[in-house]
């Protein structure tokens, strides 16, 4: 990093791109300075499970060579980013935050990773997360917890907490997370950055380690909406390797990005402001943001999603049922960890399964596997799983009705501010209830974004969430950008600037 | 147990049998990934991240598998459903990489059909409940030398159809006929090679018995591990007797799965499966519902080859073949096609039927060849048979020529030309008959003295001297006339 | 209301998880709490609501029956906890 650009680490992709283009920095130097920065903060933040220094530096060198030859690939060429450990990377250990996958070296790249590599992005390493994306605090990682860059004693949210913390802390320009019930948006809100959960089927899930297949989506976490657009543009679109990925080509996300608030109809979801658990400061911050948009020319429309209070129940039945099946493959036969069973010729197969899975999975994953197995088991299937699917249909209908009245829904991302580490792990249901605002989108398969909406009185980030209909990502990002203009968006976290030699 | 005892059991008890067949579809690649399906590769070489169940991988359905499943359904007179759903069947087993098998559960691709069973005493329709698609599992092996249990995933993900028959069968013979017909249909459709030994056609049987003349079904037992047609008969025979003996001595039949042991000929309870299975089926969220519009179904229907039952009725109506001959000729699709090509190339249908059954099948089995390896093409057989029917060669000559066609790739027309064909000219034959009479004066005299039996000897001499080329009917008639004329002259 | 220990043990067996007595007790409590919460869905009238939430236009894609490269044997076995160079090795299947 050159002295002339001390804040580039906290800058945007376009800023880095300009610096690369005008020769004020090389990708090699930029990548090296990001690694140096990570070195300085990682002991406190722990946003990464592993770094991939040599390959990243090699890729940066290639990006510089392309630039010299005038063969630069696109907006992401030479830009250092990171990837949640839930997403497989060929040749680079991938664990999904679980002990059961420790040592697993994937023989292939996820589609999104392939696309990012093809776009010239530099992959720094793999971000920490809750084990198998099950959690809202990144405390359920087998590799230690991640801290919130705005207050190191607090959680960064989850499950993509490592991704959000890395991006907020200037450790790379963007990260890919996965969102099954809010795992991109909630940590983005907690860490004061932008997080997009695309429409189900917009981004290929091939290579995203499955938690709940009908809900999972990969999406970007970035410091600005424009950066999110660059990332989503690169990773989205049809993929013949994912049968649930839609055939529709990715539209241009940048052309309408700056269209502004004027003429937008923003739906204020009545039920979202009712729950007892909603922090009044968050409630007023979100309403304030909506009013700013109105002042900028948007129309606020009251809408109702009557089924919203039922979303958590439907979500936990669906997600755990699918997870119980998705996680059956971790059996100690083909990859990952097998429990020590002594002489395999004398060992018992069922004991091997039981020990391997009991030792390999953490308590939250076991809890969800058990709940999901229960929901699918004989005699309970109709009462739990099928019922949850019916509720899903209901929620989908409610969203369609709401979208007849407005272009985007506005509501909080999380009902609570980033909480202290250890504060909520004792009560799983309370942890689940905090997903109230993010979960319904996954059930309805629509797209959503969390945008930073300033800090609360304690200096902690607040996120505002917008939801748009299926395949309406251009509208979603336009609304998010209009909001960002009003709120000012991302602000580098003070504690990190104190830690980093390069910062400030 | 003697045959008599079995018969007396079957007088008191009626077996009720339904068969479940797993047939491997003849696609090039697996059902959900691009790995090859061929049998016999080195262990774990026909595998990829998808069929090994690596984290993050997803299934993508093979179009050929769908078309073959539709063809199977149409061939079995089923309804092809416009919406079917792939479901996950969850259980742990080392040969099952994902911890679940992708199968179809409450919404199979085909429902409600039948197949025609032809037995010596009757022909009837056996019901098909459903046909559904699923992926095969891998293979567990135990190496006795090293004591290690090994897993090979080459077969994992090979496409199967499971064909679930209704409990419409009432004897081991009917069950075997059902299986043969089903296998034949799949081979006619070219969707399965029907190889029991390699496991591309596998059968499980559900068996119960009930007192003869009653309706309610007894407790059913599932028999697995039956890997040949002969063993179907053995396993069912054993199980029917076992159940009858149990009920007659006051014991109850237990709802269970039993394994057939080909060495002992007995079925054994699978005790290891003490926990009742709970497969927790649910729709596979990685695969959307499979919606088939009428266009695809009609496309498959329009390219459907003739089925054994169609061929059987054509052979009867068009060629006038008898049921026994039809059964032999249609037992294999290739043989039926071979036969039919002889007929369409101009041979007489009945003569061709006889020729194929006696000459062709005999030589094929002698040389251990299948009909597709037959060294003589059907068109040449047709020409040979035409030479015979038009009197240019005798049956004996035809057989000799066929021998040369088989061994030396000879052409029937050239052969007939070379040996000059049959001597059927009256003048020629009369001259030869005269020569015979002159050569054998004693025998001629005996004939004239009334010992007509000697005509056989003289005829034999005639044939030998003409190297079998004399038209035997004509020659026999003219020889008699020649001898009688000598007698008249002598008086 | 906690679910029964038998239910927890049954489900754990299906899921191939081994739980200590204390874990069984804890899971019985926690799953009970979650299921009590989930029971709120009973208040909804869902009889006429289709559990299939896919739109009619969504159909399962099908791929051509064209072979793709398989993994070399050594790559297939690379991550195996136990193998003999050809096969994955597991405890005996009874």
CSV table of C-alpha atoms in Angstrom, one decimal, chain B residues 133-336:
chain,number,residue,atom,x,y,z
B,133,UNK,CA,-37.1,-43.8,-11.0
B,134,UNK,CA,-34.3,-44.0,-8.5
B,135,UNK,CA,-30.5,-44.1,-8.1
B,136,UNK,CA,-28.6,-47.3,-7.4
B,137,UNK,CA,-26.4,-47.6,-4.4
B,138,UNK,CA,-22.7,-48.6,-4.4
B,139,UNK,CA,-21.3,-52.0,-3.5
B,140,UNK,CA,-19.9,-53.3,-0.2
B,141,UNK,CA,-17.4,-56.1,-0.4
B,142,UNK,CA,-15.7,-58.1,2.2
B,143,UNK,CA,-12.2,-59.2,1.6
B,144,UNK,CA,-11.8,-62.5,3.5
B,145,UNK,CA,-8.0,-62.4,3.2
B,146,UNK,CA,-7.4,-59.0,4.7
B,147,UNK,CA,-10.6,-59.0,6.8
B,148,UNK,CA,-11.4,-55.5,5.4
B,149,UNK,CA,-14.8,-54.3,4.4
B,150,UNK,CA,-14.5,-52.3,1.2
B,151,UNK,CA,-16.8,-49.9,-0.6
B,152,UNK,CA,-16.9,-49.2,-4.3
B,153,UNK,CA,-19.0,-46.4,-5.6
B,154,UNK,CA,-18.9,-47.1,-9.3
B,155,UNK,CA,-22.5,-48.3,-9.3
B,156,UNK,CA,-23.7,-45.4,-7.1
B,157,UNK,CA,-26.1,-43.3,-9.1
B,158,UNK,CA,-26.8,-45.7,-11.9
B,159,UNK,CA,-30.4,-45.1,-13.0
B,160,UNK,CA,-32.9,-47.7,-12.0
B,161,UNK,CA,-36.6,-48.1,-12.5
B,162,UNK,CA,-38.4,-50.0,-9.8
B,163,UNK,CA,-41.4,-51.8,-11.2
B,164,UNK,CA,-43.9,-52.7,-8.5
B,165,UNK,CA,-46.2,-55.5,-9.5
B,166,UNK,CA,-49.6,-56.1,-8.0
B,167,UNK,CA,-50.2,-59.2,-5.9
B,168,UNK,CA,-51.8,-60.9,-8.9
B,169,UNK,CA,-49.6,-64.0,-9.1
B,170,UNK,CA,-50.5,-67.3,-7.4
B,171,UNK,CA,-47.7,-69.7,-8.1
B,172,UNK,CA,-43.9,-69.8,-8.5
B,173,UNK,CA,-44.5,-70.6,-12.2
B,174,UNK,CA,-46.7,-67.5,-12.7
B,175,UNK,CA,-44.0,-65.5,-10.9
B,176,UNK,CA,-41.3,-66.8,-13.2
B,177,UNK,CA,-43.5,-66.2,-16.3
B,178,UNK,CA,-44.1,-62.6,-15.1
B,179,UNK,CA,-40.4,-62.0,-14.6
B,180,UNK,CA,-39.5,-63.4,-18.0
B,181,UNK,CA,-42.2,-61.4,-19.8
B,182,UNK,CA,-41.1,-58.2,-17.9
B,183,UNK,CA,-37.5,-58.8,-18.8
B,184,UNK,CA,-38.5,-59.4,-22.3
B,185,UNK,CA,-40.5,-56.2,-22.5
B,186,UNK,CA,-37.6,-54.2,-21.1
B,187,UNK,CA,-35.3,-55.8,-23.7
B,188,UNK,CA,-37.7,-55.2,-26.5
B,189,UNK,CA,-37.9,-51.5,-25.4
B,190,UNK,CA,-34.1,-51.5,-25.3
B,191,UNK,CA,-34.1,-49.8,-21.9
B,192,UNK,CA,-32.5,-52.6,-19.8
B,193,UNK,CA,-30.2,-55.4,-20.8
B,194,UNK,CA,-31.9,-57.7,-18.2
B,195,UNK,CA,-28.7,-59.3,-17.0
B,196,UNK,CA,-29.5,-61.0,-13.6
B,197,UNK,CA,-25.9,-62.0,-13.0
B,198,UNK,CA,-24.5,-58.5,-13.3
B,199,UNK,CA,-27.4,-57.2,-11.3
B,200,UNK,CA,-29.0,-55.1,-14.0
B,201,UNK,CA,-32.3,-56.8,-13.4
B,202,UNK,CA,-33.0,-57.6,-9.7
B,203,UNK,CA,-36.1,-59.1,-8.1
B,204,UNK,CA,-37.6,-59.0,-4.6
B,205,UNK,CA,-40.8,-60.9,-3.9
B,206,UNK,CA,-43.7,-60.3,-1.5
B,207,UNK,CA,-45.3,-63.5,-0.6
B,208,UNK,CA,-48.3,-64.5,1.5
B,209,UNK,CA,-50.6,-67.4,1.5
B,210,UNK,CA,-54.3,-67.7,2.3
B,211,UNK,CA,-56.7,-70.6,2.6
B,212,UNK,CA,-57.8,-71.6,-0.9
B,213,UNK,CA,-61.1,-70.0,-1.9
B,214,UNK,CA,-60.8,-67.1,0.6
B,215,UNK,CA,-60.2,-63.4,-0.1
B,216,UNK,CA,-58.4,-61.7,2.8
B,217,UNK,CA,-54.7,-61.5,2.4
B,218,UNK,CA,-52.3,-63.2,4.8
B,219,UNK,CA,-49.3,-61.5,6.5
B,220,UNK,CA,-46.7,-60.8,3.8
B,221,UNK,CA,-43.0,-61.6,3.8
B,222,UNK,CA,-40.5,-59.9,1.6
B,223,UNK,CA,-37.8,-62.0,0.0
B,224,UNK,CA,-34.6,-60.4,-1.2
B,225,UNK,CA,-31.4,-61.6,-2.9
B,226,UNK,CA,-33.0,-63.7,-5.6
B,227,UNK,CA,-30.5,-63.5,-8.5
B,228,UNK,CA,-31.6,-65.9,-11.1
B,229,UNK,CA,-34.9,-67.2,-12.7
B,230,UNK,CA,-34.3,-70.6,-11.3
B,231,UNK,CA,-33.9,-69.1,-7.8
B,232,UNK,CA,-37.2,-67.3,-8.1
B,233,UNK,CA,-38.9,-70.6,-8.4
B,234,UNK,CA,-36.8,-72.1,-5.6
B,235,UNK,CA,-37.2,-69.2,-3.2
B,236,UNK,CA,-40.9,-68.9,-3.7
B,237,UNK,CA,-41.4,-72.7,-3.5
B,238,UNK,CA,-39.5,-72.8,-0.3
B,239,UNK,CA,-41.3,-69.8,1.2
B,240,UNK,CA,-44.8,-71.0,0.3
B,241,UNK,CA,-44.1,-74.4,1.9
B,242,UNK,CA,-42.5,-72.6,5.0
B,243,UNK,CA,-45.6,-70.4,5.4
B,244,UNK,CA,-48.0,-73.3,4.9
B,245,UNK,CA,-46.2,-75.5,7.4
B,246,UNK,CA,-46.1,-72.6,9.9
B,247,UNK,CA,-49.8,-71.9,9.6
B,248,UNK,CA,-50.7,-75.6,9.7
B,249,UNK,CA,-48.8,-76.1,12.9
B,250,UNK,CA,-50.5,-73.0,14.4
B,251,UNK,CA,-47.7,-70.5,14.1
B,252,UNK,CA,-48.2,-67.0,12.9
B,253,UNK,CA,-46.4,-65.5,9.9
B,254,UNK,CA,-44.2,-62.5,10.9
B,255,UNK,CA,-44.1,-59.4,8.8
B,256,UNK,CA,-40.4,-59.4,7.9
B,257,UNK,CA,-37.7,-59.4,5.2
B,258,UNK,CA,-36.0,-62.7,4.5
B,259,UNK,CA,-32.9,-63.3,2.4
B,260,UNK,CA,-32.8,-66.2,0.0
B,261,UNK,CA,-29.7,-68.4,0.3
B,262,UNK,CA,-28.9,-70.0,-3.0
B,263,UNK,CA,-26.7,-72.6,-1.4
B,264,UNK,CA,-29.3,-74.0,0.9
B,265,UNK,CA,-32.3,-73.1,-1.1
B,266,UNK,CA,-33.9,-71.6,2.0
B,267,UNK,CA,-35.0,-68.1,3.1
B,268,UNK,CA,-33.5,-66.7,6.3
B,269,UNK,CA,-34.9,-63.9,8.4
B,270,UNK,CA,-32.8,-60.7,8.3
B,271,UNK,CA,-32.3,-60.4,12.1
B,272,UNK,CA,-29.9,-57.5,11.9
B,273,UNK,CA,-32.8,-55.2,10.8
B,274,UNK,CA,-34.4,-55.3,14.2
B,275,UNK,CA,-35.4,-51.7,14.3
B,276,UNK,CA,-38.3,-51.0,12.1
B,277,UNK,CA,-37.3,-48.8,9.2
B,278,UNK,CA,-38.3,-45.2,9.3
B,279,UNK,CA,-37.0,-43.7,6.0
B,280,UNK,CA,-38.3,-40.2,6.6
B,281,UNK,CA,-39.2,-39.6,3.0
B,282,UNK,CA,-39.7,-36.0,1.9
B,283,UNK,CA,-39.5,-34.2,-1.5
B,284,UNK,CA,-35.9,-33.6,-2.5
B,285,UNK,CA,-35.5,-29.8,-2.3
B,286,UNK,CA,-32.6,-30.1,-4.8
B,287,UNK,CA,-34.9,-31.3,-7.5
B,288,UNK,CA,-38.1,-29.4,-8.6
B,289,UNK,CA,-41.2,-31.4,-9.5
B,290,UNK,CA,-40.7,-33.2,-12.8
B,291,UNK,CA,-43.5,-31.9,-15.1
B,292,UNK,CA,-44.0,-33.9,-18.3
B,293,UNK,CA,-46.1,-32.5,-21.0
B,294,UNK,CA,-48.0,-34.6,-23.4
B,295,UNK,CA,-45.6,-33.8,-26.2
B,296,UNK,CA,-42.7,-35.6,-24.6
B,297,UNK,CA,-44.9,-38.6,-23.7
B,298,UNK,CA,-46.2,-38.8,-27.3
B,299,UNK,CA,-42.7,-38.4,-28.6
B,300,UNK,CA,-41.6,-41.4,-26.6
B,301,UNK,CA,-44.8,-43.3,-27.6
B,302,UNK,CA,-44.2,-42.7,-31.3
B,303,UNK,CA,-40.7,-44.2,-31.2
B,304,UNK,CA,-41.7,-47.1,-29.1
B,305,UNK,CA,-40.6,-50.4,-30.7
B,306,UNK,CA,-43.1,-53.3,-30.9
B,307,UNK,CA,-43.6,-55.2,-27.7
B,308,UNK,CA,-43.6,-58.9,-27.2
B,309,UNK,CA,-47.3,-59.1,-27.1
B,310,UNK,CA,-47.6,-57.2,-30.4
B,311,UNK,CA,-45.1,-59.5,-32.0
B,312,UNK,CA,-46.8,-62.6,-30.6
B,313,UNK,CA,-50.1,-61.6,-32.1
B,314,UNK,CA,-48.6,-60.6,-35.4
B,315,UNK,CA,-46.7,-63.9,-35.7
B,316,UNK,CA,-50.0,-65.7,-35.1
B,317,UNK,CA,-52.3,-63.6,-37.4
B,318,UNK,CA,-49.9,-62.8,-40.2
B,319,UNK,CA,-47.7,-65.9,-40.3
B,320,UNK,CA,-50.0,-68.5,-38.8
B,321,UNK,CA,-47.5,-69.8,-36.3
B,322,UNK,CA,-48.6,-72.0,-33.5
B,323,UNK,CA,-48.3,-70.8,-29.9
B,324,UNK,CA,-45.4,-73.0,-29.1
B,325,UNK,CA,-43.4,-71.7,-32.0
B,326,UNK,CA,-44.3,-68.1,-31.2
B,327,UNK,CA,-43.2,-68.6,-27.7
B,328,UNK,CA,-39.8,-69.8,-28.8
B,329,UNK,CA,-39.3,-67.2,-31.5
B,330,UNK,CA,-40.4,-64.2,-29.4
B,331,UNK,CA,-38.5,-65.2,-26.3
B,332,UNK,CA,-35.8,-62.8,-27.3
B,333,UNK,CA,-36.2,-59.7,-29.2
B,334,UNK,CA,-33.2,-60.3,-31.4
B,335,UNK,CA,-34.4,-63.7,-32.3
B,336,UNK,CA,-37.9,-62.4,-33.3
